[in-house]
PDB file of C-alpha atoms in Angstrom:
ATOM      1  CA  MET A   1      -3.306  15.032 -19.428  1.00 77.00           C
ATOM      2  CA  VAL A   2      -0.058  13.033 -19.501  1.00 75.00           C
ATOM      3  CA  GLU A   3       1.844  15.913 -17.913  1.00 79.00           C
ATOM      4  CA  GLU A   4      -0.947  16.789 -15.492  1.00 82.00           C
ATOM      5  CA  LEU A   5      -1.141  13.242 -14.103  1.00 81.00           C
ATOM      6  CA  GLU A   6       2.623  12.689 -14.488  1.00 82.00           C
ATOM      7  CA  LEU A   7       2.057   9.552 -16.553  1.00 91.00           C
ATOM      8  CA  VAL A   8       4.883   7.434 -17.918  1.00 89.00           C
ATOM      9  CA  ASP A   9       4.805   4.900 -20.760  1.00 87.00           C
ATOM     10  CA  VAL A  10       6.097   1.899 -18.800  1.00 90.00           C
ATOM     11  CA  TRP A  11       7.315  -0.163 -21.758  1.00 85.00           C
ATOM     12  CA  ARG A  12       9.188   2.732 -23.361  1.00 87.00           C
ATOM     13  CA  ARG A  13      10.775   3.780 -20.052  1.00 88.00           C
ATOM     14  CA  LEU A  14      12.015   0.244 -19.319  1.00 90.00           C
ATOM     15  CA  ASN A  15      13.000  -0.463 -22.933  1.00 90.00           C
ATOM     16  CA  PRO A  16      14.614   2.700 -24.308  1.00 91.00           C
ATOM     17  CA  GLY A  17      15.696   2.363 -27.915  1.00 87.00           C
ATOM     18  CA  ARG A  18      14.135  -1.093 -28.325  1.00 82.00           C
ATOM     19  CA  THR A  19      11.701  -1.829 -31.155  1.00 80.00           C
ATOM     20  CA  GLN A  20       8.761  -4.158 -30.552  1.00 77.00           C
ATOM     21  CA  PHE A  21       5.138  -3.911 -31.663  1.00 77.00           C
ATOM     22  CA  THR A  22       1.703  -4.683 -30.249  1.00 77.00           C
ATOM     23  CA  PHE A  23      -0.524  -4.384 -33.325  1.00 76.00           C
ATOM     24  CA  TYR A  24      -0.433  -5.726 -36.872  1.00 70.00           C
ATOM     25  CA  SER A  25      -2.640  -4.150 -39.547  1.00 72.00           C
ATOM     26  CA  ASN A  26      -3.258  -6.821 -42.169  1.00 75.00           C
ATOM     27  CA  PRO A  27      -4.792  -4.436 -44.763  1.00 81.00           C
ATOM     28  CA  HIS A  28      -1.813  -2.100 -44.489  1.00 82.00           C
ATOM     29  CA  LYS A  29       0.753  -4.814 -43.791  1.00 81.00           C
ATOM     30  CA  SER A  30       2.264  -2.691 -41.039  1.00 79.00           C
ATOM     31  CA  TRP A  31       3.176  -3.020 -37.379  1.00 75.00           C
ATOM     32  CA  SER A  32       2.790  -0.379 -34.660  1.00 80.00           C
ATOM     33  CA  ARG A  33       2.896  -0.114 -30.882  1.00 80.00           C
ATOM     34  CA  ILE A  34      -0.556   1.224 -30.072  1.00 77.00           C
ATOM     35  CA  ASP A  35      -1.223  -0.808 -26.920  1.00 76.00           C
ATOM     36  CA  MET A  36       0.438   0.887 -23.978  1.00 78.00           C
ATOM     37  CA  ALA A  37       0.507   0.829 -20.205  1.00 79.00           C
ATOM     38  CA  TRP A  38       0.700   4.220 -18.498  1.00 84.00           C
ATOM     39  CA  VAL A  39       1.327   4.710 -14.781  1.00 88.00           C
ATOM     40  CA  ASN A  40       2.062   7.650 -12.550  1.00 89.00           C
ATOM     41  CA  GLY A  41       5.815   8.226 -12.296  1.00 84.00           C
ATOM     42  CA  ASN A  42       5.710   7.456  -8.562  1.00 87.00           C
ATOM     43  CA  LEU A  43       4.288   4.012  -9.311  1.00 87.00           C
ATOM     44  CA  LEU A  44       6.956   3.208 -11.895  1.00 88.00           C
ATOM     45  CA  LYS A  45       9.401   2.115  -9.181  1.00 88.00           C
ATOM     46  CA  GLU A  46       6.967  -0.706  -8.322  1.00 90.00           C
ATOM     47  CA  VAL A  47       7.230  -2.214 -11.829  1.00 90.00           C
ATOM     48  CA  GLN A  48       9.773  -5.010 -12.121  1.00 92.00           C
ATOM     49  CA  ASP A  49       9.316  -5.677 -15.835  1.00 91.00           C
ATOM     50  CA  ILE A  50       6.907  -5.293 -18.741  1.00 90.00           C
ATOM     51  CA  LYS A  51       6.645  -7.661 -21.683  1.00 91.00           C
ATOM     52  CA  ILE A  52       4.864  -7.618 -25.006  1.00 83.00           C
ATOM     53  CA  LEU A  53       3.539 -11.144 -25.406  1.00 87.00           C
ATOM     54  CA  THR A  54       2.723 -12.899 -28.662  1.00 84.00           C
ATOM     55  CA  ASN A  55      -0.809 -13.663 -29.757  1.00 79.00           C
ATOM     56  CA  ILE A  56      -1.632 -15.786 -32.791  1.00 76.00           C
ATOM     57  CA  TRP A  57      -5.425 -15.367 -32.523  1.00 78.00           C
ATOM     58  CA  ALA A  58      -5.774 -11.580 -32.700  1.00 78.00           C
ATOM     59  CA  ASP A  59      -4.134  -8.578 -34.298  1.00 78.00           C
ATOM     60  CA  HIS A  60      -3.118  -7.139 -30.913  1.00 82.00           C
ATOM     61  CA  ASN A  61      -0.367  -8.482 -28.665  1.00 82.00           C
ATOM     62  CA  PRO A  62      -1.059  -8.218 -24.943  1.00 86.00           C
ATOM     63  CA  LEU A  63       1.147  -6.435 -22.433  1.00 86.00           C
ATOM     64  CA  GLN A  64       2.196  -8.128 -19.223  1.00 89.00           C
ATOM     65  CA  ILE A  65       3.306  -6.000 -16.285  1.00 87.00           C
ATOM     66  CA  ILE A  66       5.283  -7.771 -13.589  1.00 90.00           C
ATOM     67  CA  TRP A  67       5.092  -5.934 -10.283  1.00 91.00           C
ATOM     68  CA  LYS A  68       7.781  -6.065  -7.632  1.00 90.00           C
ATOM     69  CA  ASP A  69       7.073  -8.278  -4.648  1.00 82.00           C
ATOM     70  CA  ARG A  70       5.152  -6.142  -2.173  1.00 73.00           C
ATOM     71  CA  ARG A  71       4.626  -8.673   0.584  1.00 72.00           C
ATOM     72  CA  TYR A  72       5.632  -7.291   3.900  1.00 68.00           C
ATOM     73  CA  LYS A  73       6.541  -9.161   7.011  1.00 66.00           C
ATOM     74  CA  LYS A  74       4.136  -8.781   9.840  1.00 71.00           C
ATOM     75  CA  SER A  75       5.562  -6.665  12.558  1.00 79.00           C
ATOM     76  CA  ARG A  76       4.529  -6.203  16.125  1.00 85.00           C
ATOM     77  CA  TRP A  77       2.918  -2.954  17.072  1.00 88.00           C
ATOM     78  CA  THR A  78       5.088  -0.822  19.333  1.00 92.00           C
ATOM     79  CA  LEU A  79       4.208   2.350  21.145  1.00 93.00           C
ATOM     80  CA  ASN A  80       5.762   5.504  19.766  1.00 92.00           C
ATOM     81  CA  SER A  81       7.595   6.551  22.937  1.00 93.00           C
ATOM     82  CA  GLN A  82       7.493  10.199  21.842  1.00 94.00           C
ATOM     83  CA  LEU A  83       3.789  10.155  22.731  1.00 95.00           C
ATOM     84  CA  LEU A  84       4.728   9.796  26.402  1.00 95.00           C
ATOM     85  CA  LYS A  85       6.171  13.315  26.275  1.00 95.00           C
ATOM     86  CA  GLU A  86       2.832  14.784  25.186  1.00 95.00           C
ATOM     87  CA  GLN A  87       0.668  15.989  28.032  1.00 95.00           C
ATOM     88  CA  GLY A  88      -2.503  15.532  25.957  1.00 94.00           C
ATOM     89  CA  TYR A  89      -1.666  11.877  25.359  1.00 96.00           C
ATOM     90  CA  THR A  90      -0.716  11.047  28.953  1.00 96.00           C
ATOM     91  CA  GLN A  91      -3.862  12.763  30.245  1.00 96.00           C
ATOM     92  CA  LYS A  92      -5.978  10.782  27.770  1.00 95.00           C
ATOM     93  CA  ILE A  93      -4.348   7.511  28.868  1.00 96.00           C
ATOM     94  CA  LYS A  94      -4.925   8.286  32.570  1.00 96.00           C
ATOM     95  CA  GLU A  95      -8.602   8.994  31.928  1.00 96.00           C
ATOM     96  CA  GLU A  96      -9.019   5.890  29.794  1.00 95.00           C
ATOM     97  CA  LEU A  97      -7.286   3.662  32.379  1.00 95.00           C
ATOM     98  CA  ILE A  98      -9.554   4.903  35.170  1.00 94.00           C
ATOM     99  CA  GLY A  99     -12.615   4.220  33.025  1.00 93.00           C
ATOM    100  CA  PHE A 100     -11.275   0.847  31.904  1.00 93.00           C
ATOM    101  CA  PHE A 101     -10.592  -0.436  35.417  1.00 91.00           C
ATOM    102  CA  ASN A 102     -13.909   0.895  36.737  1.00 90.00           C
ATOM    103  CA  CYS A 103     -15.735  -1.119  34.084  1.00 89.00           C
ATOM    104  CA  ASN A 104     -13.582  -4.249  34.008  1.00 88.00           C
ATOM    105  CA  ARG A 105     -12.206  -4.912  37.494  1.00 81.00           C
ATOM    106  CA  LYS A 106     -14.466  -7.772  38.520  1.00 80.00           C
ATOM    107  CA  GLN A 107     -13.901 -10.600  40.990  1.00 81.00           C
ATOM    108  CA  ASP A 108     -14.330 -13.286  38.339  1.00 83.00           C
ATOM    109  CA  THR A 109     -11.780 -11.743  35.918  1.00 82.00           C
ATOM    110  CA  SER A 110      -8.235 -13.049  36.197  1.00 88.00           C
ATOM    111  CA  LEU A 111      -5.412 -10.530  36.454  1.00 88.00           C
ATOM    112  CA  GLN A 112      -3.830 -12.016  33.313  1.00 91.00           C
ATOM    113  CA  ASN A 113      -7.030 -11.527  31.322  1.00 90.00           C
ATOM    114  CA  LEU A 114      -7.423  -7.996  32.687  1.00 91.00           C
ATOM    115  CA  TRP A 115      -3.804  -7.163  31.803  1.00 93.00           C
ATOM    116  CA  ASP A 116      -4.066  -8.531  28.240  1.00 93.00           C
ATOM    117  CA  THR A 117      -7.380  -6.770  27.637  1.00 93.00           C
ATOM    118  CA  MET A 118      -6.017  -3.486  28.986  1.00 94.00           C
ATOM    119  CA  LYS A 119      -2.986  -3.669  26.654  1.00 94.00           C
ATOM    120  CA  ALA A 120      -5.205  -4.240  23.617  1.00 94.00           C
ATOM    121  CA  TYR A 121      -7.512  -1.422  24.699  1.00 95.00           C
ATOM    122  CA  LEU A 122      -4.622   1.036  25.173  1.00 95.00           C
ATOM    123  CA  ARG A 123      -3.143   0.034  21.831  1.00 95.00           C
ATOM    124  CA  GLY A 124      -6.441   0.991  20.181  1.00 94.00           C
ATOM    125  CA  ILE A 125      -6.568   4.288  22.097  1.00 95.00           C
ATOM    126  CA  SER A 126      -2.965   5.065  21.081  1.00 95.00           C
ATOM    127  CA  ILE A 127      -3.578   4.285  17.413  1.00 93.00           C
ATOM    128  CA  ALA A 128      -6.732   6.432  17.395  1.00 93.00           C
ATOM    129  CA  TYR A 129      -4.925   9.274  19.163  1.00 93.00           C
ATOM    130  CA  THR A 130      -2.101   9.232  16.624  1.00 92.00           C
ATOM    131  CA  ALA A 131      -4.525   9.035  13.684  1.00 89.00           C
ATOM    132  CA  ASN A 132      -6.583  11.970  14.971  1.00 88.00           C
ATOM    133  CA  LYS A 133      -3.442  13.989  15.654  1.00 80.00           C
ATOM    134  CA  ASN A 134      -2.358  13.725  12.023  1.00 68.00           C
TER     135      ASN A 134
END
């Protein structure tokens, strides 16, 4: 199963050659490292550190995995300009614009509101088109 799922013992991979234990057997007076954290090898690059903590109340020491910071900055959506070269996309946009303006061009709607709404609508159409294409 380890090979099939490409699992990696995180602590051992990040601490090669180091000796530290997670379990103490009082009857046998022996230590062992039986508590482990396994992740897929692709996920290992997201681990910043792993620690074996101390615990005075139990015979097992807990593991603490510290993950790399994964916060991303918000970015503005931009149109993939390569879509403009696709006839299927440009035809879809033309049809959607005709339908949009037929439904939304009213006397009491400001041009600014119409413009902003149309941009949001086309962004949704473009995202859906790209998602369905893939």
